[in-house]
Short mmCIF file of C-alpha atoms and ligand atoms in Angstrom, two decimals:
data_model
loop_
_atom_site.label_atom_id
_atom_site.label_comp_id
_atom_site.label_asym_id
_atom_site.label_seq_id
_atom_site.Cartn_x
_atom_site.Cartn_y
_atom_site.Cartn_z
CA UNK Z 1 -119.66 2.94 -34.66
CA UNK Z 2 -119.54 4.57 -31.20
CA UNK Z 3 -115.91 4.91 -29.71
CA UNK Z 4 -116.10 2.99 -26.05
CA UNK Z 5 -114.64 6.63 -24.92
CA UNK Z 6 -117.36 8.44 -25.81
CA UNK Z 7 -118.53 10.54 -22.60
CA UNK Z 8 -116.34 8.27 -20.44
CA UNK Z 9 -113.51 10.08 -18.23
CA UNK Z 10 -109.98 10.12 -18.62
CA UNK Z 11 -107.39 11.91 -16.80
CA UNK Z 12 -103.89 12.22 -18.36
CA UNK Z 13 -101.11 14.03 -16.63
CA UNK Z 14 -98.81 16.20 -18.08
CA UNK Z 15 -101.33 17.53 -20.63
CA UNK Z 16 -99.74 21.16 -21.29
CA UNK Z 17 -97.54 19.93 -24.18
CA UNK Z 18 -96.41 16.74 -25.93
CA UNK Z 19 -98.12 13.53 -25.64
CA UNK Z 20 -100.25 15.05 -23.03
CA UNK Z 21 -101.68 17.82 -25.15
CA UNK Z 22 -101.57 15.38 -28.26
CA UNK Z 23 -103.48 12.55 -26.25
CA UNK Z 24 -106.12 15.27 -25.45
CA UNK Z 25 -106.83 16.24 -28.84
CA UNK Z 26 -106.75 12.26 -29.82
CA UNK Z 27 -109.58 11.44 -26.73
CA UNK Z 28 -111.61 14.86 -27.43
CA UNK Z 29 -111.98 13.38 -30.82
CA UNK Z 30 -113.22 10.02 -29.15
CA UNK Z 31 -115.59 12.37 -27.31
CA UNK Z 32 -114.35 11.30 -23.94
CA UNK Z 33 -114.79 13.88 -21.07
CA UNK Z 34 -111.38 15.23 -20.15
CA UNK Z 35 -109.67 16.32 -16.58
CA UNK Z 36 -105.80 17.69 -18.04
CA UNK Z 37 -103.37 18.63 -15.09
CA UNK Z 38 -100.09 20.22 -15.42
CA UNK Z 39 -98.33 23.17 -13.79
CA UNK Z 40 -98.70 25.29 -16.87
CA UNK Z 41 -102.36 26.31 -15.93
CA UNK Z 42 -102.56 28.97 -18.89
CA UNK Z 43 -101.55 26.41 -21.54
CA UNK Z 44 -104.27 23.90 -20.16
CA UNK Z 45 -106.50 26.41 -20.73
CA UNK Z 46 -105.57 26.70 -24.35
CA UNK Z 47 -105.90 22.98 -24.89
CA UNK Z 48 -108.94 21.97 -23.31
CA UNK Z 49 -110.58 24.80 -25.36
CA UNK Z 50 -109.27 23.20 -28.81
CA UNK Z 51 -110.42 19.42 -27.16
CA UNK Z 52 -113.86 20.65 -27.03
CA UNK Z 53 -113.64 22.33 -30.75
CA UNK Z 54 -112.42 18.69 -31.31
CA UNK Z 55 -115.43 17.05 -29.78
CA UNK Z 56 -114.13 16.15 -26.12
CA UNK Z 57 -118.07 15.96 -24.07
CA UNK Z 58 -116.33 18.07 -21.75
CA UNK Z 59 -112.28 19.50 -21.28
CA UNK Z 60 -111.91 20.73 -17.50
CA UNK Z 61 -108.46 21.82 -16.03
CA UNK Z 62 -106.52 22.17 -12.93
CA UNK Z 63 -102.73 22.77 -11.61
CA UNK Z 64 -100.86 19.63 -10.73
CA UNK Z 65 -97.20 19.24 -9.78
CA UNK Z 66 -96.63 15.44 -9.15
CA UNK Z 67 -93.67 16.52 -7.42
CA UNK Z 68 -95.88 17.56 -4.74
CA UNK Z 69 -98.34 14.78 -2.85
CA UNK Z 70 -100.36 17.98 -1.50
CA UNK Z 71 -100.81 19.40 -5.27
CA UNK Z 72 -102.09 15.89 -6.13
CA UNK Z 73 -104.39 15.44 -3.48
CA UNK Z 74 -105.98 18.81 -4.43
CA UNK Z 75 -106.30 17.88 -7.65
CA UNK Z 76 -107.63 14.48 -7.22
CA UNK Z 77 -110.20 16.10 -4.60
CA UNK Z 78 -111.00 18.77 -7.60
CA UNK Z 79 -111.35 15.55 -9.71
CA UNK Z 80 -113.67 13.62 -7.87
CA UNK Z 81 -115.51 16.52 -7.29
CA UNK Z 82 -115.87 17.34 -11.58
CA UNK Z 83 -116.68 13.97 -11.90
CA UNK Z 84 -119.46 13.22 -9.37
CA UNK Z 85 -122.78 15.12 -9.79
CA UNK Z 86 -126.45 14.39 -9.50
CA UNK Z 87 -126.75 12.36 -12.17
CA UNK Z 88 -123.73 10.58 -11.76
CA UNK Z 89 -123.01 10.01 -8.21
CA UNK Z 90 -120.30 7.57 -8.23
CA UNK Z 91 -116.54 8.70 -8.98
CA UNK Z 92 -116.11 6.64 -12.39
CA UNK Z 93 -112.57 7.34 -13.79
CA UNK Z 94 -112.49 5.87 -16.93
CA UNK Z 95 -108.64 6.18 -18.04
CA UNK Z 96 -105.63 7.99 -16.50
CA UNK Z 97 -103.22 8.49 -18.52
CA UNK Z 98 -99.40 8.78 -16.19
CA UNK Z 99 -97.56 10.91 -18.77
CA UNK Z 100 -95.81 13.97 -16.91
CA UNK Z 101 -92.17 13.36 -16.42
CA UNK Z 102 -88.77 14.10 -18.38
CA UNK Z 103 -85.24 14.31 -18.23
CA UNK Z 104 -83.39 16.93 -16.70
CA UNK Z 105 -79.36 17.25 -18.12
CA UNK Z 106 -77.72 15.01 -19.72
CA UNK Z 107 -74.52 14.76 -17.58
CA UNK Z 108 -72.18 11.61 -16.26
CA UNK Z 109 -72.77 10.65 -12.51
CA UNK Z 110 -69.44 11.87 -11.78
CA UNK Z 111 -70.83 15.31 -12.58
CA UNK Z 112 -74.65 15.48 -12.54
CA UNK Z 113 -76.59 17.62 -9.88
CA UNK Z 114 -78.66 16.49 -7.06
CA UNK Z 115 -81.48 18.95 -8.18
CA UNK Z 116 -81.88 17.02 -11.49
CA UNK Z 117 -81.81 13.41 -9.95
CA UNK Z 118 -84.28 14.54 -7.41
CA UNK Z 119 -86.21 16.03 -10.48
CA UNK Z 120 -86.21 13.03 -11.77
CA UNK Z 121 -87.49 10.90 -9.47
CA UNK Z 122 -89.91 13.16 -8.11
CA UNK Z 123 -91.45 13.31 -11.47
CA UNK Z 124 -91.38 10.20 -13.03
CA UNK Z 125 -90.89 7.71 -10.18
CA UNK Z 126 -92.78 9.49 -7.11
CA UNK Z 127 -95.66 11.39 -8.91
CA UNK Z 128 -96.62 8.83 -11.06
CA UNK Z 129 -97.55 6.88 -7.42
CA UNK Z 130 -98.99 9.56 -6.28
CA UNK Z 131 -101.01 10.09 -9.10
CA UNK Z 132 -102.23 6.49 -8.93
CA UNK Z 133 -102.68 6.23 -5.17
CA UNK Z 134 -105.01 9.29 -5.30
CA UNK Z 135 -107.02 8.76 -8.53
CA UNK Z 136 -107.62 4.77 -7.09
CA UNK Z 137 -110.59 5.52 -5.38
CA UNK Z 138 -112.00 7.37 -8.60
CA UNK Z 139 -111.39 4.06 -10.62
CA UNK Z 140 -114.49 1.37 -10.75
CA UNK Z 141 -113.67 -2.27 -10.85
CA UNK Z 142 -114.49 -4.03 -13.66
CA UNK Z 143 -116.24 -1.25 -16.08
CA UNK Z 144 -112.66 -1.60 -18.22
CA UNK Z 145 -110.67 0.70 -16.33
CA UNK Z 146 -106.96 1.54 -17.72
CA UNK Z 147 -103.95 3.25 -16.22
CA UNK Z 148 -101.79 3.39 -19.30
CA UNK Z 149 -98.00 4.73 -17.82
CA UNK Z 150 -95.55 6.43 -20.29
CA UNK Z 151 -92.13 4.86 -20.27
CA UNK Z 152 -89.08 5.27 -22.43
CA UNK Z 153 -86.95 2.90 -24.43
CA UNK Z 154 -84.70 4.42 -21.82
CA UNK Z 155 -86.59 1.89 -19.19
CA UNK Z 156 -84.72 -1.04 -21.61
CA UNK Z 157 -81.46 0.10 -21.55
CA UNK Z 158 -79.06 2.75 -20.90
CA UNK Z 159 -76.73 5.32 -22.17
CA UNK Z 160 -74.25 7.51 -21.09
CA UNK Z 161 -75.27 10.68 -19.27
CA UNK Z 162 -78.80 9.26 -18.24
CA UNK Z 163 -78.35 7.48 -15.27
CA UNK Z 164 -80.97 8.80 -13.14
CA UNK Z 165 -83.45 9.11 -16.22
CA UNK Z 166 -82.76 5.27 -17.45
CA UNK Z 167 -83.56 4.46 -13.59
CA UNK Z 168 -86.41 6.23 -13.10
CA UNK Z 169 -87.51 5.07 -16.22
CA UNK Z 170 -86.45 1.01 -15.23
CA UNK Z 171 -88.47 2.13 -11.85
CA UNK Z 172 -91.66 3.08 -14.21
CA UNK Z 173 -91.56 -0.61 -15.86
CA UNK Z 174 -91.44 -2.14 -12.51
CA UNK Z 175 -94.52 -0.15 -11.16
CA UNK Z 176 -96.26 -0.65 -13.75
CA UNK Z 177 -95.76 -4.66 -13.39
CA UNK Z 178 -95.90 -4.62 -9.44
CA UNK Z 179 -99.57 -2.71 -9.95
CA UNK Z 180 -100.68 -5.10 -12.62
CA UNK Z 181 -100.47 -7.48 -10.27
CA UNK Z 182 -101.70 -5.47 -7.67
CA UNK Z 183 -104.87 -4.86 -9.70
CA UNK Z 184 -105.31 -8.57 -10.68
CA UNK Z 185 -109.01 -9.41 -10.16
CA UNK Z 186 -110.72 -5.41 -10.53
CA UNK Z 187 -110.58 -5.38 -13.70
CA UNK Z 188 -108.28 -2.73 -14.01
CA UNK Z 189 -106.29 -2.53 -17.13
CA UNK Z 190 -102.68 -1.48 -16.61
CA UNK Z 191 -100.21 -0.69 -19.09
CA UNK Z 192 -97.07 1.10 -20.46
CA UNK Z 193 -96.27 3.07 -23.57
CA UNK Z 194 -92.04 2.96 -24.13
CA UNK Z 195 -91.54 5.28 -27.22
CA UNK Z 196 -88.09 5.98 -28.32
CA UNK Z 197 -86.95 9.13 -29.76
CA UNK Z 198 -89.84 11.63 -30.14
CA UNK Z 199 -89.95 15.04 -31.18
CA UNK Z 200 -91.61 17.32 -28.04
CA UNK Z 201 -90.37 19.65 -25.63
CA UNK Z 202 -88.74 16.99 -24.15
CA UNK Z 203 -85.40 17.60 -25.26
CA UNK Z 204 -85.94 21.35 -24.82
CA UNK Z 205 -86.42 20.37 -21.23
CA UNK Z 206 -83.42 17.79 -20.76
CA UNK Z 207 -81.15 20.53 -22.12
CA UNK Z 208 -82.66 23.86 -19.81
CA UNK Z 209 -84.14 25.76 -23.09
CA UNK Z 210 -81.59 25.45 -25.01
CA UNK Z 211 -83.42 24.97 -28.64
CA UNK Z 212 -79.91 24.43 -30.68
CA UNK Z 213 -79.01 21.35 -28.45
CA UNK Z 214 -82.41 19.79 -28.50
CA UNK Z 215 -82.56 20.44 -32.43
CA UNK Z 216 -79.80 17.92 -33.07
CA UNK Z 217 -81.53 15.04 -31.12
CA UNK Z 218 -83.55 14.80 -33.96
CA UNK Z 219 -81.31 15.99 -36.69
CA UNK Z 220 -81.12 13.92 -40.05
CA UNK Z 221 -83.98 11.68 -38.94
CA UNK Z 222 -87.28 11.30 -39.09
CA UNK Z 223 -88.63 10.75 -34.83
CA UNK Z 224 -91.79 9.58 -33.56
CA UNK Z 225 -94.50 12.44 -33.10
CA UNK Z 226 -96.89 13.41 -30.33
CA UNK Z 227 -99.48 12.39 -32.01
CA UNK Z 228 -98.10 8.89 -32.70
CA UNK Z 229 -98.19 7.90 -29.49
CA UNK Z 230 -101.40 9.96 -28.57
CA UNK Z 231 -102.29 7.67 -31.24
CA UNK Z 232 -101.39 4.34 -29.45
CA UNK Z 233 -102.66 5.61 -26.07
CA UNK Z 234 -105.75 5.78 -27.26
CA UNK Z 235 -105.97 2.53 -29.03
CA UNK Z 236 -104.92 1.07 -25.62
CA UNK Z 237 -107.79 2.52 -23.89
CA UNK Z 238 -110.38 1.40 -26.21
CA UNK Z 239 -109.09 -1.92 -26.50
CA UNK Z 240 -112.38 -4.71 -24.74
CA UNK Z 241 -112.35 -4.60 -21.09
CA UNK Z 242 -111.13 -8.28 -21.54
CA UNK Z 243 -107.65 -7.28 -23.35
CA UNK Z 244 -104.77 -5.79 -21.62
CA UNK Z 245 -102.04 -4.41 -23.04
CA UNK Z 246 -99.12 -4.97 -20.92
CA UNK Z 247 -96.04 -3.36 -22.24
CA UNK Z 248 -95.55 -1.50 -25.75
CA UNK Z 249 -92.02 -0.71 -27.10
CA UNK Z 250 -92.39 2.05 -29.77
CA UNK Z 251 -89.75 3.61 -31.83
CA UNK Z 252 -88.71 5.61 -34.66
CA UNK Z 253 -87.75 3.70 -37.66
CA UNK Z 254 -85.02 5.25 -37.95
CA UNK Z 255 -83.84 3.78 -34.27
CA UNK Z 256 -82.80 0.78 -33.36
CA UNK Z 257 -81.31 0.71 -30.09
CA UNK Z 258 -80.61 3.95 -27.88
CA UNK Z 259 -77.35 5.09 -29.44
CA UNK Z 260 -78.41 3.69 -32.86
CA UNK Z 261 -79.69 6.53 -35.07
CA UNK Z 262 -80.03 6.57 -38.81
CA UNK Z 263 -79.56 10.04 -39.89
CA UNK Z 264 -79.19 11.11 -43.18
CA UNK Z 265 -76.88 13.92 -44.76
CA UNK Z 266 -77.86 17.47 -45.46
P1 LIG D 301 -92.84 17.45 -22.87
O1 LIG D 301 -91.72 18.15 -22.20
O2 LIG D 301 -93.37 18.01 -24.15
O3 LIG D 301 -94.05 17.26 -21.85
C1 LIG D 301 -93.84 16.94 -20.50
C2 LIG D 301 -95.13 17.20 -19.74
O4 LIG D 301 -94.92 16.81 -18.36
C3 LIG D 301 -95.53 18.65 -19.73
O5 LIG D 301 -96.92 18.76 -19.92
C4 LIG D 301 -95.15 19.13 -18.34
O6 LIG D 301 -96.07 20.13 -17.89
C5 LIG D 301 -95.38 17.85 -17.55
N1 LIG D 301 -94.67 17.88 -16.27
C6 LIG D 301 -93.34 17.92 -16.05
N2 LIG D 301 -93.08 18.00 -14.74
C7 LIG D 301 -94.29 18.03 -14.12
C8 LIG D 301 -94.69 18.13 -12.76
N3 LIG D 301 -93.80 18.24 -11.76
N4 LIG D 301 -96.01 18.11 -12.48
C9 LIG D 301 -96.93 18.02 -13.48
N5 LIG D 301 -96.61 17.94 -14.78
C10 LIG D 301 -95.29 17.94 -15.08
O7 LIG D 301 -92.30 15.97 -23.11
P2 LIG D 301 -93.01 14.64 -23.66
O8 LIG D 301 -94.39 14.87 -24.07
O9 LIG D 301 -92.07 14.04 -24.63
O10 LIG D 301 -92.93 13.77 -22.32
C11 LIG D 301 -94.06 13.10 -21.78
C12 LIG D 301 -93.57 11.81 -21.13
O11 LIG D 301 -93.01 10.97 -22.13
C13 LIG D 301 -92.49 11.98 -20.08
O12 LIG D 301 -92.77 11.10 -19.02
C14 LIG D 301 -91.21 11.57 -20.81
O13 LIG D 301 -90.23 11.10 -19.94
C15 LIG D 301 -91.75 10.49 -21.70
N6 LIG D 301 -90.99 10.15 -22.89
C16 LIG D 301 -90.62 11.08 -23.82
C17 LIG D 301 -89.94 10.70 -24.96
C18 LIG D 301 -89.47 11.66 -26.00
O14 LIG D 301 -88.52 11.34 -26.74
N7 LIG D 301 -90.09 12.82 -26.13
C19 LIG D 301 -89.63 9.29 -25.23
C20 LIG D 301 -90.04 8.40 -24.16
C21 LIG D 301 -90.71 8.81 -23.08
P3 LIG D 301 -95.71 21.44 -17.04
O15 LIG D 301 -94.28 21.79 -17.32
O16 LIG D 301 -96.70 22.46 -17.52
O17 LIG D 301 -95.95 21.04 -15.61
C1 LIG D 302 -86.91 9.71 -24.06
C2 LIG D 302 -86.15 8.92 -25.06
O1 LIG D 302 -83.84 8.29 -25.89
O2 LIG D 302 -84.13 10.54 -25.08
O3 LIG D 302 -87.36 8.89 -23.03
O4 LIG D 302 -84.07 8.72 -23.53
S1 LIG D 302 -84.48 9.12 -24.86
#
């Protein structure tokens, strides 16, 4: 049967490692025509390469820092500009996927640094609206459109030492509901993923490269994988134009709740 993806567009932010990368690979093999941005240009080149070995129609690239509304407006213009040709002279964004974002420390108010909250925000509050006020215009109403967001469990609740990243993430759920309604009527899907612990770079980020620390995030238990929720983004996206799906919680088995981690002895 032929994948409603096949040779339709889909943007996902973030793509130069985790569930970026991972939701490339998972739409290439839908044979959806791919725009990745990130800042790491020469990993983007690497995985739009391996989408097309994986049967992506087409895998172009670009550098985006969401931090930055100039960054996104050139790559939306470069965008618009991939997507319209002769044959196709309307912008028709298919899917964007609002993935790049992360935690940066994982310190107490009383001792956190500005430059990490403002991190924070810039990235996972502020770029993913810029992202979605700029790729908009690229979206066509009622041809079963989706902006699927990536959330966190940590959008639910909150723990010690991630006050800025639980907020930004609370701030993510909220956008995603205020532009639901927004979109009410165009036929544009809108959604959020909310996965719980998952094995990326993400902890490798939090903790400023330090390997050791991120390594016992995950230690004695078995976490969710990219490609788990590449997995689920895509099975949002290909849901019927008449389904929307709102709001999914995902997490590891072996979580319950944010502190609550099975782990099991060496
Ligand atoms: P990774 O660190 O593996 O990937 C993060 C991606 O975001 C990278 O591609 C990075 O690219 C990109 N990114 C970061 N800052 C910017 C920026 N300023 N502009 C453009 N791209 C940026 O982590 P994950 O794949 O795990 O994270 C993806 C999303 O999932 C994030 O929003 C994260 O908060 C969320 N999440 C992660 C969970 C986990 O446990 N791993 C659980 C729940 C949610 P580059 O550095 O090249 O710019
Ligand atoms: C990432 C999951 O639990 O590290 O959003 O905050 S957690």
């Amino acid at each position: 049967m032929k994948s409603p993806l096949k040779n339709q567009w889909v943007l996902i932010t973030g793509a130069s490692s985790g569930f970026g990368a991972a939701a490339a690979q998972a739409f290439a093999a839908h044979g959806a025509k791919l725009l990745l941005g990130a800042r790491r240009v020469d990993r983007l080149e690497k995985i739009a390469a391996t989408a097309k070995q994986s049967g992506a129609t087409a895998a172009h690239f670009h550098a985006l820092d969401v931090s930055q509304t100039a960054s996104v407006e050139t790559f939306m213009a470069w965008a618009k500009k991939t997507i319209v040709n002769r044959k196709s002279p309307i912008a028709n964004l298919h899917v964007l996927v609002n993935n790049a974002g992360g935690a940066h420390g994982l310190d107490t108010v009383a001792s956190a640094k500005d430059a990490d909250w403002e991190t924070t925000f810039q990235t996972n509050v502020l770029g993913l609206l810029r992202v979605t006020r700029a790729a908009l215009p690229l979206m066509l109403h009622d041809a079963g459109a989706s902006i699927i967001n990536i959330g966190s469990i940590a959008g639910h609740a909150a723990y010690a030492g991630a006050a800025a990243y639980c907020a930004a993430k609370s701030g993510e759920l909220a956008i995603t509901r205020a532009l639901r309604h927004e979109l009410f009527g165009t036929g544009i899907r809108v959604g959020t993923i909310d996965p719980g612990l998952a094995e990326t770079e993400f902890s490798n980020v939090r903790f400023k490269g330090d390997q050791k620390k991120a390594d016992e995030v995950y230690a004695g238990m078995n976490p969710l994988t990219a490609a788990d929720i590449a997995e689920t983004i895509v099975w949002v996206a290909s849901r019927p134009p008449h389904v929307n799906i709102d709001e999914i919680l995902i997490k590891p088995t072996d979580q319950t709740d944010m502190g609550k981690v099975f782990r099991r002895k060496a």
